[in-house]
Every structure is written in structure tokens, then in C-alpha cells.
Coordinates of C-alpha atoms in Angstrom, one line a residue:
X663 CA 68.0 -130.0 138.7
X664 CA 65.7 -127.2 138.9
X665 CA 67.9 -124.3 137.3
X666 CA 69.4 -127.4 134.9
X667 CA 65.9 -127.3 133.5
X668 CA 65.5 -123.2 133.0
X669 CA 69.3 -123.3 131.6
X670 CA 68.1 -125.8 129.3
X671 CA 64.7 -124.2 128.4
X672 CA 66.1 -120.9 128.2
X673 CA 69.0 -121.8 125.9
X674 CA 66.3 -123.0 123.4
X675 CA 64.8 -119.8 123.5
X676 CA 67.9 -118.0 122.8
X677 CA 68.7 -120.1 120.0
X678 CA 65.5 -118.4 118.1
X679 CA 66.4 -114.9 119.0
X680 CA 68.0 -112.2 117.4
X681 CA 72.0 -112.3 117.9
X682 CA 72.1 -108.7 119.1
X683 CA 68.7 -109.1 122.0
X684 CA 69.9 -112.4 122.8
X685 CA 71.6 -112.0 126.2
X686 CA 69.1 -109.1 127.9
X687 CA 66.0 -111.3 126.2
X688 CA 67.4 -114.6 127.9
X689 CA 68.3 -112.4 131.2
X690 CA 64.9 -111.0 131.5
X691 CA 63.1 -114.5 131.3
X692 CA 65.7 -115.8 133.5
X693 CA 64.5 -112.8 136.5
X694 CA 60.7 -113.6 135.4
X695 CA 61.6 -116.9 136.0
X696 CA 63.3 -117.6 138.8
X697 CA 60.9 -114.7 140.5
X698 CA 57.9 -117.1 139.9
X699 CA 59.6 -120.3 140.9
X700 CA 61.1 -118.7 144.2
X701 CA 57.1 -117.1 145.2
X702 CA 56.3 -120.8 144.3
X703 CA 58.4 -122.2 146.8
X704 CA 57.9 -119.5 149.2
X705 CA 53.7 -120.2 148.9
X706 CA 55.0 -124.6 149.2
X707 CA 57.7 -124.2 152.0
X708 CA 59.9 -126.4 150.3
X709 CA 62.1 -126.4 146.8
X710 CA 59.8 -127.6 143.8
X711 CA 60.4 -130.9 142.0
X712 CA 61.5 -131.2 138.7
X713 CA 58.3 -131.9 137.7
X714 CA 56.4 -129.1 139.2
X715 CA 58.7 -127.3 137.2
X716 CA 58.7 -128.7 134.0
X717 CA 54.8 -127.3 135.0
X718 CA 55.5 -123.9 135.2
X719 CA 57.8 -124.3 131.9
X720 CA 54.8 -125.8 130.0
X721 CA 52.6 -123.1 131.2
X722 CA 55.0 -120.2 130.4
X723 CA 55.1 -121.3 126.9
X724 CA 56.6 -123.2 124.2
X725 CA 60.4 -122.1 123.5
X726 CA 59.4 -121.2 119.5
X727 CA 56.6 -119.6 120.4
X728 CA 58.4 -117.0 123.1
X729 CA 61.2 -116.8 120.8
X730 CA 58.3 -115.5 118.4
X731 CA 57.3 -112.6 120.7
X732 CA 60.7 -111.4 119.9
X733 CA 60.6 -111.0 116.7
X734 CA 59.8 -108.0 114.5
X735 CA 58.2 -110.2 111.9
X736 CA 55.3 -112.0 113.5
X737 CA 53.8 -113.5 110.5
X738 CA 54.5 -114.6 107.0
X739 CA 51.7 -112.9 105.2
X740 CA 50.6 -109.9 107.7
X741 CA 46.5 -108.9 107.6
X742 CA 47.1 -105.5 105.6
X743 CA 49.1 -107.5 103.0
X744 CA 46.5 -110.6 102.8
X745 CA 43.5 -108.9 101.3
X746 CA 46.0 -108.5 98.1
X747 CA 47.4 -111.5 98.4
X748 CA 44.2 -113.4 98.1
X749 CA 42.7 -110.9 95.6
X750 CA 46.4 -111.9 93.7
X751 CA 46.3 -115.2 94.2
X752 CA 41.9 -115.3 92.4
X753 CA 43.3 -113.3 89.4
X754 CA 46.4 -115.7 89.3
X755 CA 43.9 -119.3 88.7
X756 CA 41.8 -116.8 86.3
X757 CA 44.7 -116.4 84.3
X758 CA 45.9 -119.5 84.6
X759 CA 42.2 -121.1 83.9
X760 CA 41.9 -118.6 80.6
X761 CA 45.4 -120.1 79.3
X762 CA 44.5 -123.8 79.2
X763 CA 41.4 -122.5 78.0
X764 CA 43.1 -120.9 75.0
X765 CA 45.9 -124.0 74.9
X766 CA 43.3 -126.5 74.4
X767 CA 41.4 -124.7 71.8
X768 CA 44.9 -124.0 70.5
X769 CA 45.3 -128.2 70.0
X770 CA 42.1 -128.6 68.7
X771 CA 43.0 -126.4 65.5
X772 CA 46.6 -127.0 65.3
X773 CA 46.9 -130.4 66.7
X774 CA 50.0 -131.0 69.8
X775 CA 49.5 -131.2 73.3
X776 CA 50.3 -129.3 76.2
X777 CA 53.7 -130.1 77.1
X778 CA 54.4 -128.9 72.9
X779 CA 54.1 -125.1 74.7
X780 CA 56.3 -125.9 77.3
X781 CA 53.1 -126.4 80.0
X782 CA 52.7 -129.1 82.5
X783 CA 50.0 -130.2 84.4
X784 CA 47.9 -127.6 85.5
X785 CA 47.7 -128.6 88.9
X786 CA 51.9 -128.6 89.1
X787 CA 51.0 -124.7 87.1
X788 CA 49.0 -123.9 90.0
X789 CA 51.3 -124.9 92.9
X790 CA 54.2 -123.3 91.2
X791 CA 52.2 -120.0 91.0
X792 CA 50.9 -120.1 94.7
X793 CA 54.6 -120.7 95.7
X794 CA 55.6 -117.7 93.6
X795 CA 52.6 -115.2 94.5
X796 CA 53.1 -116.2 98.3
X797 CA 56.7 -115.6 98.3
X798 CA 56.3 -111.9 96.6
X799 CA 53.9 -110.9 99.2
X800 CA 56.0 -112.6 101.8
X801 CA 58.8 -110.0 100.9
X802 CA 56.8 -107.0 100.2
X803 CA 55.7 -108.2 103.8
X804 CA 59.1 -108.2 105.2
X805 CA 61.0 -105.8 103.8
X806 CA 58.6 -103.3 101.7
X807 CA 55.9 -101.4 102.5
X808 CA 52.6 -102.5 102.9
X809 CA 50.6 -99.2 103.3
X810 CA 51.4 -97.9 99.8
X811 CA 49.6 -100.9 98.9
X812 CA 46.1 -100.0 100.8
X813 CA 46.2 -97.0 98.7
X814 CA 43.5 -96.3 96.2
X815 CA 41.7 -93.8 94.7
X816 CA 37.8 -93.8 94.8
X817 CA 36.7 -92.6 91.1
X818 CA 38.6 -95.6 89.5
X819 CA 35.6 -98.1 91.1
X820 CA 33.5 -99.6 88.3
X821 CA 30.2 -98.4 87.8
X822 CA 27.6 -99.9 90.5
X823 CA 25.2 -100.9 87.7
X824 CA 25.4 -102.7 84.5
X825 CA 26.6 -106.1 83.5
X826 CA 30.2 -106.5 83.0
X827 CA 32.5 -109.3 81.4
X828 CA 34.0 -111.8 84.5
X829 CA 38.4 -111.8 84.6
X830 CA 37.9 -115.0 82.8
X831 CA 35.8 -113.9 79.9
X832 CA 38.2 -110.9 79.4
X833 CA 41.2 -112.4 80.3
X834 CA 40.3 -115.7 77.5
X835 CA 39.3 -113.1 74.8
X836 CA 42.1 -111.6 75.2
X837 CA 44.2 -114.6 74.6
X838 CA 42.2 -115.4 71.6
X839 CA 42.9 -111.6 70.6
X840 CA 46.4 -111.6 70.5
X841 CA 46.9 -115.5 69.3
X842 CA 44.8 -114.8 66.3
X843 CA 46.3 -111.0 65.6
X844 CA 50.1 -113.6 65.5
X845 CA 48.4 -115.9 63.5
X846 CA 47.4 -113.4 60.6
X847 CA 50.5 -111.7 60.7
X848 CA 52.6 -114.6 60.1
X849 CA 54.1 -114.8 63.6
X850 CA 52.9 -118.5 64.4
X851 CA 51.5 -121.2 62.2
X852 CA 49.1 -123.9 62.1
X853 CA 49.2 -127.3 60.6
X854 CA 46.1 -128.8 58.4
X855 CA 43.7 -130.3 60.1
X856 CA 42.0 -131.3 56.8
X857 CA 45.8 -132.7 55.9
X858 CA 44.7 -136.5 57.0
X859 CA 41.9 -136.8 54.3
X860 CA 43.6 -135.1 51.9
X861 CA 42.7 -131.2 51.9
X862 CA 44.1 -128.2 51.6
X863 CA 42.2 -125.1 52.7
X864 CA 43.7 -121.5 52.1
X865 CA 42.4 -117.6 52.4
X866 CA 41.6 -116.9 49.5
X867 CA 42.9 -113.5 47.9
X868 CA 39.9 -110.8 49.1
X869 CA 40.8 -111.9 52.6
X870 CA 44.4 -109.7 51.7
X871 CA 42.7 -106.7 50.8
X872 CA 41.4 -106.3 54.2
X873 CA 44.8 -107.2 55.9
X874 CA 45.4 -104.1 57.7
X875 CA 41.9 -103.2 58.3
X876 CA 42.0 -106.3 60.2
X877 CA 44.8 -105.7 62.2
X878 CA 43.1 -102.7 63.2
X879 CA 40.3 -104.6 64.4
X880 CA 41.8 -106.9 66.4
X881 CA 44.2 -104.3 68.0
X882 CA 40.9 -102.2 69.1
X883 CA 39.3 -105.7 70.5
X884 CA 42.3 -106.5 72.0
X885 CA 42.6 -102.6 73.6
X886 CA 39.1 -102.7 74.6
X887 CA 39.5 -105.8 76.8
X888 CA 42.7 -104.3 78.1
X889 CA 41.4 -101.3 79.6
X890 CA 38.1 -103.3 80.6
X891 CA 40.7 -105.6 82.2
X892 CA 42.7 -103.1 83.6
X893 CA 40.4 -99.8 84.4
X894 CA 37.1 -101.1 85.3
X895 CA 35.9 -97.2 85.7
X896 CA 36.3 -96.5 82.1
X897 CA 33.3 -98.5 81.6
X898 CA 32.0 -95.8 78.8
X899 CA 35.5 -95.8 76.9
X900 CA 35.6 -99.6 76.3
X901 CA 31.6 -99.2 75.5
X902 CA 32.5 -96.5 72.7
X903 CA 35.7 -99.3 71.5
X904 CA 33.2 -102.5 71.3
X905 CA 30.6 -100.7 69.2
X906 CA 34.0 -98.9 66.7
X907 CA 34.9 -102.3 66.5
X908 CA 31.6 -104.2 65.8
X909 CA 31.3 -101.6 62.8
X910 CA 34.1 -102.2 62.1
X911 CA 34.3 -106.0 62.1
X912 CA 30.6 -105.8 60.1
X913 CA 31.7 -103.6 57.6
X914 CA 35.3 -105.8 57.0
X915 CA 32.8 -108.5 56.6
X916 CA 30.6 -106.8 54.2
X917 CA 33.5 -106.4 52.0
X918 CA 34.3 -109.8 52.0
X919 CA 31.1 -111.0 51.2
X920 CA 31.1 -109.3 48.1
X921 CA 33.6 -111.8 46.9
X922 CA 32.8 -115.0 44.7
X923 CA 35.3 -117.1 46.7
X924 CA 36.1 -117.1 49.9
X925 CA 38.8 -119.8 50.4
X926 CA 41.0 -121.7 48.4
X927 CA 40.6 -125.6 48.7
X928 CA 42.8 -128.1 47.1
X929 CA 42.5 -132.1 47.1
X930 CA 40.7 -135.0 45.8
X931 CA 37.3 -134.3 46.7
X932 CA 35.2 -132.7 43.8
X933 CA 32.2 -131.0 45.8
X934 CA 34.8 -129.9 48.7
X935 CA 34.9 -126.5 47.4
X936 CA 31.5 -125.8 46.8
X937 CA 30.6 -127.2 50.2
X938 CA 33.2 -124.5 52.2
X939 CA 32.6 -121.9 50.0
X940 CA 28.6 -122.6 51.2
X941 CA 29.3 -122.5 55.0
X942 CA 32.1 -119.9 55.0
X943 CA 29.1 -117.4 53.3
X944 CA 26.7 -118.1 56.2
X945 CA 29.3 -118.1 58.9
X946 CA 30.4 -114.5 57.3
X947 CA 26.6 -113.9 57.2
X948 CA 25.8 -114.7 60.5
X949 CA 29.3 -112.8 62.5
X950 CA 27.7 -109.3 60.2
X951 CA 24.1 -109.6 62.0
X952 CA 26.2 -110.1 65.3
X953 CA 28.6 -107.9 65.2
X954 CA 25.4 -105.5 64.0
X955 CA 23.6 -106.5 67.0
X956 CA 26.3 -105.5 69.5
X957 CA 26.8 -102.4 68.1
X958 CA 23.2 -101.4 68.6
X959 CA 23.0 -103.0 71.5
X960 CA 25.8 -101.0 73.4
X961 CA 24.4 -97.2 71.2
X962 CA 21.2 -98.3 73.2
X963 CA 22.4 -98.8 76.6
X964 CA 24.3 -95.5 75.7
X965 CA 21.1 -94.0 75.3
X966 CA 19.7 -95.3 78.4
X967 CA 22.6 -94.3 80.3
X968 CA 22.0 -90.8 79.0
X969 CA 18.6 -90.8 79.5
X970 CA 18.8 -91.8 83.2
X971 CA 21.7 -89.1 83.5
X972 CA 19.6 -86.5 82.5
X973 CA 16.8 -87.9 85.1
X974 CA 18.7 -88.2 87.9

């Protein structure tokens, strides 16, 4: 009974070891063992019952878990590899977060829902994505090489003061970058939300003088977040790109402004035209003193930077 229980418990263990340690693994225990129970019996002066075996069994440890000291792989997600896994898995929901963000703002002017872009529910989004990050790291765990991924390089750290734009922010202006550089070049569409009471609202033809200075824009805005996104050191570049692109968004809107008519509306409503026309001049009005205001806002903190250079 007594070695019919060690046969038995070490047979489980050998069943979770690697094919090629198996039999000098199972022959070690075995000595360890049988060297315990026999000092055991020695110290009772009589053989041990199946029970105060099954004892000594418990105590020496659960078949998976010995098995486990075995291995060369001790853990799915090792601790030099979990720091980036987390840090992967924060930026993964920011992404996420920033495209639902963008999708829903996407329905609101174009109408559809989410399962029109091929999305499900964003918890089934989320689960899919942990399952993907964590089996990525799980390999780089298991069969790459996890101290190339510690390394780093100390002047690529962000500067330790000023206010800077979250993932999110970036990551959702981003999105709205690049969905509406598609959308004014024709690559995706929109239908008329006006279409249900009867409107039609177009650019009108100033906006097409401008095309390409526009495309610039949006490529520098969309650039700018990039490298904020991306190289958080170059804090001064993407400074220098926000204020050529507020100038440049202020001085494509003074051009436009100079025009009689800014959009093109069709239907049955008499005063529809007049009343867009009205609210597209202080919408353009207002996007000039902001795009204004950011540009002397980042030339001052410019400044300042400078100035505190030269102090320090």
C-alpha cells in the first residue's frame, strides 16, 4: 500500500514533466522519498499507514505544483515582461476608448451604428484585445527576449514640466485628423443629415480654392499629434508644428471669410440659406480667434521656456 501510493503520486508528477528529465526527475523524488518515509519509520518503530502517508504526500506538495519546479517556464507573464504588458494593455483601452469615441461622433453626422463598421460591443472589443495583448507578451515571454525590452534610452523622457495632452486626447484627435483628411479627399462619404426635412447643404466653391492648403493642414495636425504620441521628448518640435498649423488654419480661414457664400443649400425652406450662411460666418469667426490664441499662446510659453533657459 505504501509504495502503491508514491507509484501513484509520482506517476502524476511525471506526467507534467518534460519527456527527456522524466525518468531522473521521477528517480530523484522517488530516493527523497522513500529516504523520508524510511527515517519516518525508523523514528515510529513500525511501517507507516497509508494515511500517515498520504501525510507526508500532502506535505511534500501538490503533483502540478512539483511538476512546476521542473519547468523552465515558471510563469505565463514573467515580472520583467509585466511592467510592458500592463503599460500595453492602458494604451490598448485608450485606443480602444478614443475609437468609439470617434465611431459615435462618426453616427451622429453620418447616421449608422456600430456594427455598420464592423465593431461589436465594446466590452466583447476589450476582451478580444486583452486575449490578444496577453498572448503576445506570453510568447515574447517564452520564446523571445525580454531584456531587449527593458532597454531605453534616457533623453527620449518627456520634459518634467509643462502640461501635456493625455493618450486619449491625442490618440481621439488623431482619429478625428485622419477621418476628416478621408472625408475632404473624397475617400469616405457622408449621408444628409438635413436629408429628412428636406435640405441639401454643400461646400460652396471658395472652400476648393483652399483644397490643398487644407490638406496641408490637416497632415501637420495630424504629424504633430503623431510625434506627440509617439516621442514625448520632442516636446519643442510638436510646440513649433501646433503654432505653423494654428497660422495656418487662421490664415485658411481668413481666406474664406472673404467670401459672400459659404455653403450651398438647396430645399424648400426660403430663409434656410440665409440662416447657415449666418452661423457658418461666426463659427469661421470664432475657430480664427482660436486658432489665433493657440498660436500666441504656445510663441509665449516659447518665450518662457527661453527665458527660464537662459536663467537657469
Amino acid at each position: 500500500m505504501t509504495h502503491d501510493l508514491i507509484d501513484r503520486y509520482l506517476a502524476a508528477i511525471a506526467r507534467d514533466l518534460p519527456e527527456g528529465e522524466r525518468t531522473d526527475v521521477v528517480a530523484e523524488l522517488r530516493d527523497e522519498l522513500m529516504s523520508g518515509v524510511e527515517a519516518r519509520e525508523e523514528d515510529l518503530g513500525r511501517p507507516m499507514t497509508a494515511a500517515e502517508i498520504e501525510a507526508v504526500l500532502v506535505e511534500f506538495g501538490n503533483p502540478l505544483v512539483v511538476a512546476g519546479r521542473y519547468r523552465k517556464t515558471q510563469h505565463l507573464i514573467g515580472p520583467q515582461v509585466f511592467p510592458f504588458w500592463w503599460a500595453a494593455m492602458k494604451a490598448t483601452v485608450v485606443v480602444i476608448a478614443a475609437v468609439y469615441v470617434i465611431l459615435i461622433v462618426l453616427k451622429l453626422i453620418g447616421g449608422g451604428g456600430l456594427s455598420a463598421v464592423g465593431l461589436g460591443s465594446p466590452i466583447s472589443t476589450m476582451v478580444f484585445a486583452f486575449g490578444v495583448v496577453t498572448l503576445v507578451f506570453a510568447l515574447i515571454e517564452r520564446f523571445g527576449d525580454p531584456q531587449k525590452m527593458a532597454r531605453w534610452r534616457p533623453e527620449r523622457l518627456p520634459p518634467a514640466e509643462g502640461k501635456r495632452a493625455s493618450r486619449f486626447e491625442l490618440l481621439t484627435e488623431l482619429g478625428m485628423g485622419i477621418v476628416f483628411l478621408l472625408w475632404w479627399t473624397g475617400a469616405i462619404h457622408f449621408r444628409n443629415v438635413f436629408g429628412d426635412i428636406g435640405l441639401r447643404v454643400e461646400l460652396a466653391p471658395v472652400w476648393q480654392r483652399f483644397f490643398w492648403w487644407i490638406v496641408a493642414y490637416s497632415a501637420v495636425e495630424i504629424g504633430s499629434n503623431l510625434v506627440a504620441l509617439l516621442r514625448p521628448d520632442r516636446a519643442l518640435l510638436v510646440r513649433w508644428m501646433v503654432i505653423w498649423r494654428s497660422m495656418m488654419g487662421a490664415a485658411i480661414l481668413l481666406g474664406v471669410i472673404q467670401a459672400e457664400r459659404f455653403l450651398i443649400v438647396t430645399g424648400p425652406a426660403g430663409k434656410a440659406q440665409a440662416f447657415f450662411e449666418l452661423w457658418m460666418r461666426v463659427g469661421i469667426g470664432i475657430a480664427i480667434a482660436v486658432f489665433v490664441a493657440r498660436a500666441a499662446t504656445e510663441i509665449w510659453r516659447l518665450r518662457q521656456d527661453g527665458v527660464a533657459g537662459r536663467s537657469a
